[in-house]
Amino acid sequence: MTTATTTDVEPALRLPPAKLFIGGEWVDAEGGTFTSENPATEQSLCEVAAASAADADRAVAAAQEALDGAWGKTSPRDRGKILWRIADALEARTEEFGRVETADNGKPIFESRYVDVPAAIDALRYFAGWADKIHGDTLAVQGPFSMAYTLREPMGVVAAITPWNFPIIQAMWKIAPALACGNAVVHKPASNTPLTALKFAELATEAGLPPGALNVVPGRGSQVGRRLVEHPGVAKISFTGSTEVGRGLMKDAADTIKRVTLELGGKSPNIVFADADLDAAVKGAYNGIFYGKGEVCAAGSRLFVEKRAHDEMLEKLIARTSRLVPGDPQHPKTRLGALVSKEQRESVLGYVETGREEGAEVAHGGRAADVDGKGYFMEPTILTGVDNQMKVAQEEIFGPVLVAIPFEEPEEAVSLANESIFGLAAGVWTRDIGKAHSVAARIKAGTVWINQYNWYDSGAPFGGYKQSGFGRELGSAALDYYTESKTVWVGK
Ligand code: NAD
């Protein structure tokens, strides 16, 4: 691990070397290096190794070697112990990992320190507990001398491909269950945010994970990512990212009939009825869109408010939002950091412009924000006068931009909510418990929050309906996606 000094953050961040992590050690990449930038300062953080397709092949070979060797021979209970030790090691370095995550992504240290790293630790511990409880069944088969049972076996080499918005969380939602089930992992982190993934692989090895059980190969999705998807030695792809890339990935995976799980984009409805606790709903709507800079797959980016509460709700929401000012993400009081990159901010600002052209009103924000003259900051933004058919109501903006749409009846709210290609999450705010459950049942989404928003737990499955993907992460449901079931028949 090299120690690099940044001019913007003291003490120095502990950044990984410009190497790949393969077979339990740092190795040079054939693909050269690329620069990781701090989006809050526009300064380079460090050089990162860029894996080539051949490097991806090396990582797959190292993972297979681990399965054929020490890792494959590790008992389920010992796998659990190792995962638990990794969690302890990460917990001891929460601050360090949090600061690097914030420098790489631009998210407030408040989030990295108190949510992202702890959630990653929690996923490790949750799946550590499962490692020795994954088993098949004995089956009540017919026939005088027959019996049959099922085994649940690891799939083999799992390629985890992750996005930039929650780097260490997304990584751990894949790595922890994959390892608990006895697979070996090749992780391809997003190019914008590869640093905690590299640091984590070293930490895991130091904590006792056998070499090759986890390998990390940053690089271009179209090269190293694609190679992993097409590689015949990779049994399964666990992908989180955009619907567009997921669509192509599914096609690429078809040639080898690869197991695939896809956690994709969203445009989640947050529905507020007039009988709700409006102050709680305001807080929920605010956190639903501005937490994580709105770069959140499940962001409550479409706010539907019952007409008779609409103006009061919007007034309160705008008042609260006007106190949210972007600032230095490493400052403990900052609650809105920098967007992940220049391109991302341009794209988000472009959507605000599109909204204006479509006839929406910018009720708050809408512009780039100035924080000491540098960084990709943006004002928290609320668009009103929006129609659900507008581009800003249908496409994932992936930034701190909320569109507000009024409705009259519960039926209308449900059909507007479901008028979307996405189905990742939704929120419902009402004091009427019957209405809450009825609406939750009719919304086509993998997660529905009633009178809360953006809550997660390692024990609660998460994933999409429709073009938000398929498969589930977290909970016991995740184990099905990292194991194969084998039926064994026994004659006399
Ligand atoms: P992205 O789709 O551009 O990239 C995701 C990952 O895929 C990156 O590591 C990228 O390098 C890689 N990749 C790109 N092209 C590839 C290819 N052809 N083959 C294999 N890999 C390839 O997404 P992003 O911009 O990093 O992240 C934002 C997106 O992720 C948003 O759409 C967001 O909704 C989604 N997301 C979904 C969830 C969820 O759980 N559903 C969670 C977080 C983010």
Coordinates of C-alpha atoms and ligand atoms in Angstrom, one line a residue:
M1 CA 0.0 0.0 0.0
T2 CA 1.5 3.4 -0.9
T3 CA 0.9 6.5 1.0
A4 CA 0.0 9.5 -1.1
T5 CA -0.5 13.1 0.0
T6 CA -3.3 15.1 -1.4
T7 CA -3.3 18.9 -1.0
D8 CA -7.0 18.9 -0.1
V9 CA -7.2 16.3 2.6
E10 CA -5.0 15.9 5.7
P11 CA -3.8 13.5 7.0
A12 CA -2.7 11.7 3.9
L13 CA -5.1 9.2 2.3
R14 CA -3.8 5.7 2.1
L15 CA -4.3 4.9 -1.6
P16 CA -3.6 1.6 -3.3
P17 CA -0.7 1.2 -5.7
A18 CA -1.2 1.4 -9.5
K19 CA -1.5 -2.4 -9.7
L20 CA -4.1 -5.1 -10.1
F21 CA -4.8 -7.5 -7.2
I22 CA -4.5 -11.0 -8.6
G23 CA -3.7 -14.3 -6.8
G24 CA -3.2 -12.5 -3.4
E25 CA -0.7 -10.0 -4.6
W26 CA -0.2 -6.7 -6.4
V27 CA 0.7 -7.2 -10.1
D28 CA 1.3 -4.9 -13.0
A29 CA -1.4 -4.5 -15.6
E30 CA -0.8 -5.1 -19.3
G31 CA -3.4 -2.3 -20.0
G32 CA -1.3 0.5 -18.4
T33 CA -2.8 2.9 -16.0
F34 CA -5.5 5.6 -15.8
T35 CA -6.0 8.5 -13.4
S36 CA -8.5 8.5 -10.5
E37 CA -9.8 12.0 -9.9
N38 CA -11.3 13.6 -6.8
P39 CA -14.6 15.0 -8.1
A40 CA -14.7 17.6 -5.3
T41 CA -11.3 19.1 -6.1
E42 CA -10.8 18.1 -9.8
Q43 CA -7.3 17.0 -8.7
S44 CA -5.9 13.6 -9.5
L45 CA -5.8 11.2 -6.5
C46 CA -3.6 8.5 -8.0
E47 CA -2.9 6.3 -11.0
V48 CA -4.9 3.1 -11.2
A49 CA -3.9 -0.1 -13.1
A50 CA -6.1 -0.7 -16.2
A51 CA -6.6 -4.4 -16.8
S52 CA -6.6 -5.7 -20.3
A53 CA -8.6 -8.7 -21.6
A54 CA -5.4 -10.8 -21.0
D55 CA -5.3 -9.5 -17.4
A56 CA -8.9 -10.5 -16.9
D57 CA -7.9 -14.0 -18.1
R58 CA -5.1 -14.1 -15.5
A59 CA -7.5 -13.1 -12.8
V60 CA -10.0 -15.8 -13.8
A61 CA -7.1 -18.4 -13.8
A62 CA -6.1 -17.3 -10.3
A63 CA -9.7 -17.6 -9.1
Q64 CA -9.9 -21.1 -10.5
E65 CA -6.6 -22.0 -8.9
A66 CA -8.0 -20.9 -5.5
L67 CA -11.1 -23.1 -6.1
D68 CA -8.8 -26.0 -6.9
G69 CA -6.6 -25.3 -4.0
A70 CA -6.8 -23.8 -0.5
W71 CA -10.1 -21.9 -0.9
G72 CA -11.9 -24.8 -2.4
K73 CA -10.8 -27.0 0.5
T74 CA -11.9 -24.4 3.2
S75 CA -14.9 -25.8 5.1
P76 CA -18.1 -23.8 5.2
R77 CA -17.6 -23.0 8.9
D78 CA -14.1 -21.7 8.2
R79 CA -15.3 -19.6 5.3
G80 CA -17.7 -17.9 7.8
K81 CA -14.9 -17.3 10.2
I82 CA -12.7 -15.8 7.5
L83 CA -15.5 -13.5 6.4
W84 CA -16.1 -12.4 10.0
R85 CA -12.4 -11.7 10.4
I86 CA -12.4 -9.6 7.3
A87 CA -15.4 -7.7 8.7
D88 CA -13.5 -7.0 11.9
A89 CA -10.4 -5.8 9.9
L90 CA -12.6 -3.5 7.8
E91 CA -14.3 -2.1 10.9
A92 CA -11.0 -1.3 12.5
R93 CA -10.2 0.8 9.4
T94 CA -13.6 2.4 8.9
E95 CA -12.3 5.9 8.9
E96 CA -9.6 5.2 6.4
F97 CA -11.9 3.5 4.0
G98 CA -14.5 6.1 4.4
R99 CA -12.2 8.9 3.6
V100 CA -10.9 7.2 0.5
E101 CA -14.5 6.4 -0.7
T102 CA -15.4 10.1 -0.2
A103 CA -12.3 11.3 -2.1
D104 CA -13.0 8.9 -5.0
N105 CA -16.8 9.4 -5.3
G106 CA -17.5 12.9 -3.9
K107 CA -20.1 11.7 -1.3
P108 CA -20.1 13.3 2.1
I109 CA -17.8 11.6 4.7
F110 CA -20.9 11.5 6.9
E111 CA -22.3 8.9 4.5
S112 CA -19.1 7.0 3.9
R113 CA -18.3 6.8 7.6
Y114 CA -21.7 6.1 9.0
V115 CA -23.5 4.3 6.2
D116 CA -21.3 2.9 3.4
V117 CA -18.5 1.2 5.3
P118 CA -20.7 0.0 8.1
A119 CA -23.2 -1.4 5.6
A120 CA -20.3 -3.3 3.9
I121 CA -19.2 -4.7 7.2
D122 CA -22.8 -5.7 8.0
A123 CA -23.1 -7.6 4.7
L124 CA -19.9 -9.5 5.5
R125 CA -21.1 -10.5 8.9
Y126 CA -24.6 -11.4 7.7
F127 CA -23.3 -13.7 5.0
A128 CA -20.5 -15.0 7.3
G129 CA -23.5 -16.4 9.4
W130 CA -24.9 -18.1 6.4
A131 CA -21.7 -19.9 5.2
D132 CA -22.3 -23.1 7.3
K133 CA -26.1 -23.1 6.9
I134 CA -26.4 -23.6 3.2
H135 CA -27.7 -27.1 2.5
G136 CA -29.9 -29.2 0.3
D137 CA -32.9 -31.4 1.2
T138 CA -33.7 -35.1 1.3
L139 CA -36.5 -35.7 -1.1
A140 CA -39.7 -37.7 -0.8
V141 CA -39.2 -39.5 -4.2
Q142 CA -41.3 -42.5 -5.3
G143 CA -39.9 -46.0 -6.0
P144 CA -39.2 -49.0 -3.8
F145 CA -35.4 -48.7 -3.5
S146 CA -34.8 -45.0 -4.4
M147 CA -33.8 -42.1 -2.4
A148 CA -32.7 -38.7 -3.6
Y149 CA -31.3 -35.5 -2.1
T150 CA -30.1 -32.2 -3.3
L151 CA -26.7 -30.5 -2.8
R152 CA -26.2 -26.8 -3.0
E153 CA -22.8 -26.3 -4.6
P154 CA -20.7 -23.2 -5.4
M155 CA -21.0 -22.1 -9.0
G156 CA -17.3 -21.5 -9.5
V157 CA -15.7 -18.3 -10.6
V158 CA -18.1 -15.4 -10.1
A159 CA -17.4 -12.1 -11.9
A160 CA -18.7 -9.1 -9.9
I161 CA -19.1 -5.9 -12.0
T162 CA -20.1 -2.8 -10.0
P163 CA -21.0 0.8 -10.5
W164 CA -19.6 4.0 -9.0
N165 CA -22.4 5.2 -6.8
F166 CA -22.0 3.0 -3.7
P167 CA -18.6 1.3 -4.5
I168 CA -17.9 -0.6 -1.3
I169 CA -21.5 -1.4 -0.6
Q170 CA -22.2 -2.8 -4.1
A171 CA -19.0 -4.7 -4.0
M172 CA -19.8 -6.4 -0.7
W173 CA -23.4 -7.2 -1.6
K174 CA -21.8 -9.5 -4.2
I175 CA -18.4 -10.5 -2.7
A176 CA -19.8 -11.5 0.7
P177 CA -22.5 -13.9 -0.5
A178 CA -20.3 -15.3 -3.3
L179 CA -17.5 -16.2 -0.9
A180 CA -19.9 -17.4 1.8
C181 CA -21.3 -19.9 -0.8
G182 CA -17.7 -21.0 -1.6
N183 CA -17.2 -19.3 -5.0
A184 CA -14.1 -17.4 -6.0
V185 CA -14.5 -13.8 -7.2
V186 CA -13.1 -11.6 -9.9
H187 CA -14.2 -8.0 -9.2
K188 CA -14.4 -5.3 -11.8
P189 CA -15.1 -2.0 -10.1
A190 CA -16.3 1.1 -11.9
S191 CA -13.5 3.2 -13.4
N192 CA -14.7 6.3 -11.6
T193 CA -14.3 4.7 -8.2
P194 CA -11.9 1.7 -8.0
L195 CA -10.0 2.6 -4.9
T196 CA -11.8 1.0 -2.0
A197 CA -12.2 -2.2 -4.0
L198 CA -8.4 -2.5 -4.4
K199 CA -7.8 -1.7 -0.8
F200 CA -10.4 -4.2 0.3
A201 CA -8.8 -7.1 -1.6
E202 CA -5.5 -6.5 0.2
L203 CA -7.2 -6.2 3.6
A204 CA -9.2 -9.4 3.0
T205 CA -6.0 -11.3 2.1
E206 CA -4.2 -9.9 5.2
A207 CA -7.3 -11.1 7.3
G208 CA -6.8 -14.7 6.0
L209 CA -8.7 -15.0 2.7
P210 CA -6.6 -17.5 0.6
P211 CA -4.9 -16.0 -2.5
G212 CA -7.0 -15.9 -5.6
A213 CA -10.3 -16.2 -3.7
L214 CA -10.8 -12.4 -4.5
N215 CA -9.1 -10.7 -7.4
V216 CA -9.6 -7.1 -8.5
V217 CA -9.2 -5.9 -12.1
P218 CA -10.2 -2.2 -12.7
G219 CA -10.4 -1.1 -16.3
R220 CA -12.7 -0.3 -19.1
G221 CA -16.1 -2.0 -19.0
S222 CA -16.0 -2.5 -22.8
Q223 CA -12.7 -4.4 -22.5
V224 CA -12.1 -6.1 -19.1
G225 CA -15.8 -6.2 -18.2
R226 CA -16.8 -7.6 -21.5
R227 CA -14.0 -10.2 -21.4
L228 CA -15.3 -11.4 -18.0
V229 CA -18.8 -11.7 -19.4
E230 CA -17.6 -13.8 -22.4
H231 CA -15.0 -15.8 -20.6
P232 CA -15.9 -19.5 -20.6
G233 CA -14.2 -20.0 -17.2
V234 CA -16.6 -17.6 -15.5
A235 CA -19.7 -19.3 -14.2
K236 CA -21.7 -16.3 -13.2
I237 CA -21.9 -12.6 -13.7
S238 CA -23.3 -10.5 -10.9
F239 CA -23.8 -7.0 -12.4
T240 CA -25.0 -3.7 -10.9
G241 CA -25.1 -0.8 -13.3
S242 CA -27.2 1.0 -15.9
T243 CA -30.1 -0.7 -17.8
E244 CA -28.4 0.1 -21.0
V245 CA -25.1 -1.7 -20.2
G246 CA -27.1 -4.5 -18.6
R247 CA -29.1 -5.1 -21.8
G248 CA -25.9 -5.5 -23.8
L249 CA -24.3 -7.6 -21.1
M250 CA -27.2 -10.1 -21.2
K251 CA -26.7 -10.5 -24.9
D252 CA -23.0 -11.1 -24.5
A253 CA -23.6 -13.6 -21.7
A254 CA -25.9 -15.6 -24.0
D255 CA -23.1 -17.3 -25.9
T256 CA -21.9 -19.2 -22.9
I257 CA -25.4 -19.5 -21.2
K258 CA -23.9 -17.7 -18.3
R259 CA -25.8 -17.3 -15.1
V260 CA -26.5 -13.6 -14.8
T261 CA -28.1 -11.3 -12.2
L262 CA -28.8 -7.7 -13.1
E263 CA -29.4 -4.9 -10.7
L264 CA -30.1 -2.0 -13.0
G265 CA -31.6 1.5 -13.1
G266 CA -34.7 3.0 -11.5
K267 CA -37.1 5.9 -11.6
S268 CA -38.8 5.2 -8.3
P269 CA -42.2 6.7 -7.4
N270 CA -42.7 8.1 -3.9
I271 CA -46.4 8.5 -3.4
V272 CA -47.7 10.9 -0.7
F273 CA -51.4 10.8 0.2
A274 CA -53.1 13.8 1.8
D275 CA -53.8 11.8 5.0
A276 CA -50.0 11.2 5.6
D277 CA -47.9 12.7 8.3
L278 CA -46.8 15.5 5.9
D279 CA -43.7 16.5 7.9
A280 CA -42.5 12.9 7.9
A281 CA -43.3 12.6 4.2
V282 CA -41.3 15.8 3.5
K283 CA -38.3 14.4 5.3
G284 CA -38.7 11.1 3.4
A285 CA -39.1 12.7 0.0
Y286 CA -36.0 14.9 0.8
N287 CA -33.8 12.0 1.9
G288 CA -35.3 9.9 -0.9
I289 CA -33.8 12.1 -3.6
F290 CA -31.0 14.1 -2.0
Y291 CA -29.3 11.3 0.0
G292 CA -26.2 10.2 -2.0
K293 CA -26.6 13.2 -4.3
G294 CA -29.5 11.4 -5.9
E295 CA -26.9 9.1 -7.5
V296 CA -28.9 6.3 -6.1
C297 CA -30.6 3.5 -8.1
A298 CA -33.6 3.5 -5.8
A299 CA -33.8 7.3 -5.4
G300 CA -37.4 8.5 -5.0
S301 CA -37.0 10.6 -8.1
R302 CA -40.7 10.9 -9.0
L303 CA -42.8 12.5 -6.2
F304 CA -46.5 12.0 -6.6
V305 CA -48.5 14.1 -4.2
E306 CA -52.3 14.0 -3.7
K307 CA -53.6 17.3 -5.1
R308 CA -55.1 18.7 -1.9
A309 CA -51.8 18.3 -0.1
H310 CA -49.6 19.2 -3.1
D311 CA -48.9 22.9 -2.4
E312 CA -48.3 22.5 1.3
M313 CA -46.0 19.6 0.8
L314 CA -44.0 21.4 -1.9
E315 CA -43.7 24.5 0.1
K316 CA -42.3 22.5 3.1
L317 CA -40.1 20.5 0.9
I318 CA -38.6 23.5 -0.9
A319 CA -38.1 25.2 2.5
R320 CA -36.1 22.2 3.7
T321 CA -34.2 21.9 0.5
S322 CA -33.2 25.5 0.5
R323 CA -31.1 24.7 3.6
L324 CA -29.2 22.0 1.8
V325 CA -26.0 23.5 0.5
P326 CA -23.3 21.5 -1.3
G327 CA -19.9 21.6 0.3
D328 CA -16.5 19.9 0.8
P329 CA -17.4 16.2 1.1
Q330 CA -14.6 15.6 3.7
H331 CA -16.2 18.1 6.1
P332 CA -18.2 16.3 8.7
K333 CA -21.2 18.7 8.4
T334 CA -21.6 18.3 4.6
R335 CA -24.7 16.6 3.5
L336 CA -24.5 17.2 -0.3
G337 CA -21.2 16.3 -1.9
A338 CA -19.9 16.6 -5.5
L339 CA -21.4 14.6 -8.4
V340 CA -19.1 11.8 -9.4
S341 CA -17.7 13.3 -12.5
K342 CA -17.8 16.3 -14.9
E343 CA -19.7 14.1 -17.4
Q344 CA -22.3 13.1 -14.8
R345 CA -22.9 16.7 -13.8
E346 CA -23.3 17.8 -17.5
S347 CA -25.7 15.0 -18.0
V348 CA -27.8 15.9 -14.9
L349 CA -27.8 19.6 -15.8
G350 CA -28.8 18.6 -19.4
Y351 CA -31.9 16.9 -18.0
V352 CA -32.8 20.0 -16.0
E353 CA -32.6 21.9 -19.3
T354 CA -34.7 19.3 -21.1
G355 CA -37.3 19.6 -18.3
R356 CA -37.5 23.4 -18.9
E357 CA -38.0 22.8 -22.6
E358 CA -40.7 20.3 -21.9
G359 CA -42.6 22.9 -19.8
A360 CA -41.5 22.0 -16.3
E361 CA -40.8 24.8 -13.8
V362 CA -37.6 24.8 -11.8
A363 CA -39.1 25.4 -8.3
H364 CA -35.7 25.1 -6.7
G365 CA -32.0 24.9 -7.7
G366 CA -31.3 23.8 -11.2
R367 CA -27.8 25.1 -11.6
A368 CA -24.2 24.0 -11.0
A369 CA -23.0 25.1 -7.6
D370 CA -19.9 26.9 -6.7
V371 CA -17.8 25.5 -3.9
D372 CA -14.5 27.3 -3.7
G373 CA -14.4 27.5 -7.5
K374 CA -13.8 23.8 -8.2
G375 CA -15.5 20.4 -8.2
Y376 CA -18.6 19.0 -9.8
F377 CA -21.2 20.3 -7.4
M378 CA -24.8 21.0 -8.2
E379 CA -27.7 22.6 -6.4
P380 CA -30.4 20.3 -5.1
T381 CA -33.2 20.7 -7.7
I382 CA -37.0 20.4 -7.7
L383 CA -39.0 20.5 -10.9
T384 CA -42.8 21.1 -10.6
G385 CA -45.5 21.2 -13.3
V386 CA -44.2 17.9 -14.6
D387 CA -46.2 15.4 -16.6
N388 CA -45.4 11.7 -16.1
Q389 CA -44.8 11.4 -19.8
M390 CA -42.0 13.9 -19.9
K391 CA -38.5 12.7 -20.4
V392 CA -37.5 14.0 -16.9
A393 CA -40.2 11.8 -15.5
Q394 CA -39.4 8.7 -17.5
E395 CA -35.6 8.6 -17.7
E396 CA -33.2 8.0 -14.9
I397 CA -31.4 11.3 -14.2
F398 CA -29.1 9.9 -11.5
G399 CA -28.5 13.2 -9.7
P400 CA -30.2 15.5 -7.1
V401 CA -33.2 16.3 -9.3
L402 CA -36.8 15.6 -8.1
V403 CA -39.8 15.8 -10.3
A404 CA -43.2 16.5 -8.6
I405 CA -46.5 15.4 -10.1
P406 CA -49.9 15.8 -8.5
F407 CA -52.7 13.1 -8.5
E408 CA -56.3 12.9 -7.4
E409 CA -57.2 9.2 -6.6
P410 CA -55.2 6.2 -5.3
E411 CA -55.9 4.4 -8.6
E412 CA -54.4 7.2 -10.6
A413 CA -51.3 7.2 -8.3
V414 CA -50.8 3.5 -8.8
S415 CA -51.1 3.7 -12.6
L416 CA -48.8 6.7 -12.8
A417 CA -46.3 5.0 -10.6
N418 CA -46.4 1.9 -12.8
E419 CA -46.1 3.9 -16.0
S420 CA -42.3 3.3 -16.2
I421 CA -40.0 0.8 -17.8
F422 CA -38.4 0.6 -14.3
G423 CA -39.5 -1.2 -11.2
L424 CA -36.8 -1.0 -8.6
A425 CA -38.5 0.7 -5.6
A426 CA -41.3 2.8 -4.4
G427 CA -42.6 4.7 -1.3
V428 CA -46.1 5.1 0.0
W429 CA -47.0 7.7 2.7
T430 CA -50.4 7.5 4.4
R431 CA -52.0 7.0 7.8
D432 CA -54.6 4.6 6.3
I433 CA -53.0 1.2 6.8
G434 CA -55.4 -0.5 4.4
K435 CA -54.6 1.9 1.6
A436 CA -50.9 1.5 2.3
H437 CA -51.0 -2.2 1.9
S438 CA -53.3 -2.1 -1.1
V439 CA -51.1 0.4 -2.9
A440 CA -47.9 -1.6 -2.0
A441 CA -49.4 -4.7 -3.4
R442 CA -50.3 -3.1 -6.8
I443 CA -47.0 -1.3 -7.4
K444 CA -44.7 -3.2 -9.7
A445 CA -41.4 -2.8 -7.8
G446 CA -38.9 -5.0 -6.0
T447 CA -39.1 -2.9 -2.8
V448 CA -41.9 -0.8 -1.4
W449 CA -41.4 1.4 1.7
I450 CA -44.4 2.4 3.7
N451 CA -44.0 5.6 5.7
Q452 CA -40.2 5.5 5.2
Y453 CA -37.8 5.6 2.3
N454 CA -34.3 4.3 1.4
W455 CA -34.0 1.8 4.2
Y456 CA -31.9 -1.3 3.7
D457 CA -30.8 -4.3 5.8
S458 CA -28.5 -7.1 4.9
G459 CA -31.4 -9.5 5.7
A460 CA -33.9 -7.9 3.4
P461 CA -33.7 -8.9 -0.3
F462 CA -33.2 -6.1 -2.9
G463 CA -33.7 -6.1 -6.6
G464 CA -35.9 -5.1 -9.5
Y465 CA -39.0 -5.8 -11.5
K466 CA -39.2 -5.0 -15.2
Q467 CA -36.2 -3.3 -16.7
S468 CA -34.7 -2.7 -13.3
G469 CA -33.3 -6.2 -13.6
F470 CA -33.7 -9.6 -12.0
G471 CA -32.2 -11.6 -9.2
R472 CA -32.0 -10.5 -5.6
E473 CA -29.2 -9.3 -3.5
L474 CA -29.1 -9.6 0.3
G475 CA -31.2 -11.8 2.5
S476 CA -31.3 -15.6 2.2
A477 CA -32.7 -15.0 -1.4
A478 CA -29.2 -14.0 -2.5
L479 CA -27.8 -17.4 -1.7
D480 CA -29.9 -18.9 -4.6
Y481 CA -27.9 -16.8 -7.0
Y482 CA -24.5 -18.0 -5.9
T483 CA -25.2 -21.7 -5.7
E484 CA -26.2 -24.5 -8.1
S485 CA -28.6 -27.2 -7.0
K486 CA -27.6 -30.8 -7.7
T487 CA -30.1 -33.7 -7.3
V488 CA -28.4 -37.0 -6.3
W489 CA -30.4 -40.3 -6.8
V490 CA -29.4 -43.4 -4.9
G491 CA -30.5 -46.9 -6.0
K492 CA -30.3 -50.0 -4.1
Ligands
NAD1 P1 -22.6 1.5 -15.9 O1 -23.6 0.5 -16.4 O2 -22.1 2.5 -16.9 O3 -21.3 0.6 -15.4 C1 -21.4 -0.4 -14.5 C2 -20.2 -1.3 -14.5 O4 -20.3 -2.0 -15.8 C3 -18.9 -0.5 -14.5 O5 -18.0 -1.2 -13.8 C4 -18.5 -0.5 -16.0 O6 -17.2 -0.4 -16.2 C5 -19.0 -1.9 -16.4 N1 -19.3 -2.0 -17.9 C6 -19.5 -1.1 -18.8 N2 -19.7 -1.7 -20.0 C7 -19.6 -3.0 -19.9 C8 -19.7 -4.1 -20.8 N3 -19.9 -4.0 -22.0 N4 -19.5 -5.3 -20.2 C9 -19.3 -5.5 -18.9 N5 -19.2 -4.5 -18.0 C10 -19.3 -3.2 -18.5 O7 -23.2 2.1 -14.6 P2 -22.6 3.3 -13.7 O8 -22.7 4.5 -14.5 O9 -21.3 2.9 -13.1 O10 -23.7 3.3 -12.5 C11 -24.9 3.9 -12.5 C12 -26.0 3.0 -12.9 O11 -26.0 1.9 -12.0 C13 -27.4 3.6 -12.7 O12 -28.2 3.3 -13.8 C14 -27.9 3.0 -11.5 O13 -29.3 3.0 -11.4 C15 -27.4 1.6 -11.5 N6 -27.4 1.1 -10.2 C16 -28.3 0.1 -9.9 C17 -28.3 -0.5 -8.6 C18 -29.3 -1.6 -8.2 O14 -29.1 -2.2 -7.2 N7 -30.3 -1.8 -9.0 C19 -27.5 0.0 -7.6 C20 -26.6 1.0 -7.9 C21 -26.5 1.5 -9.2

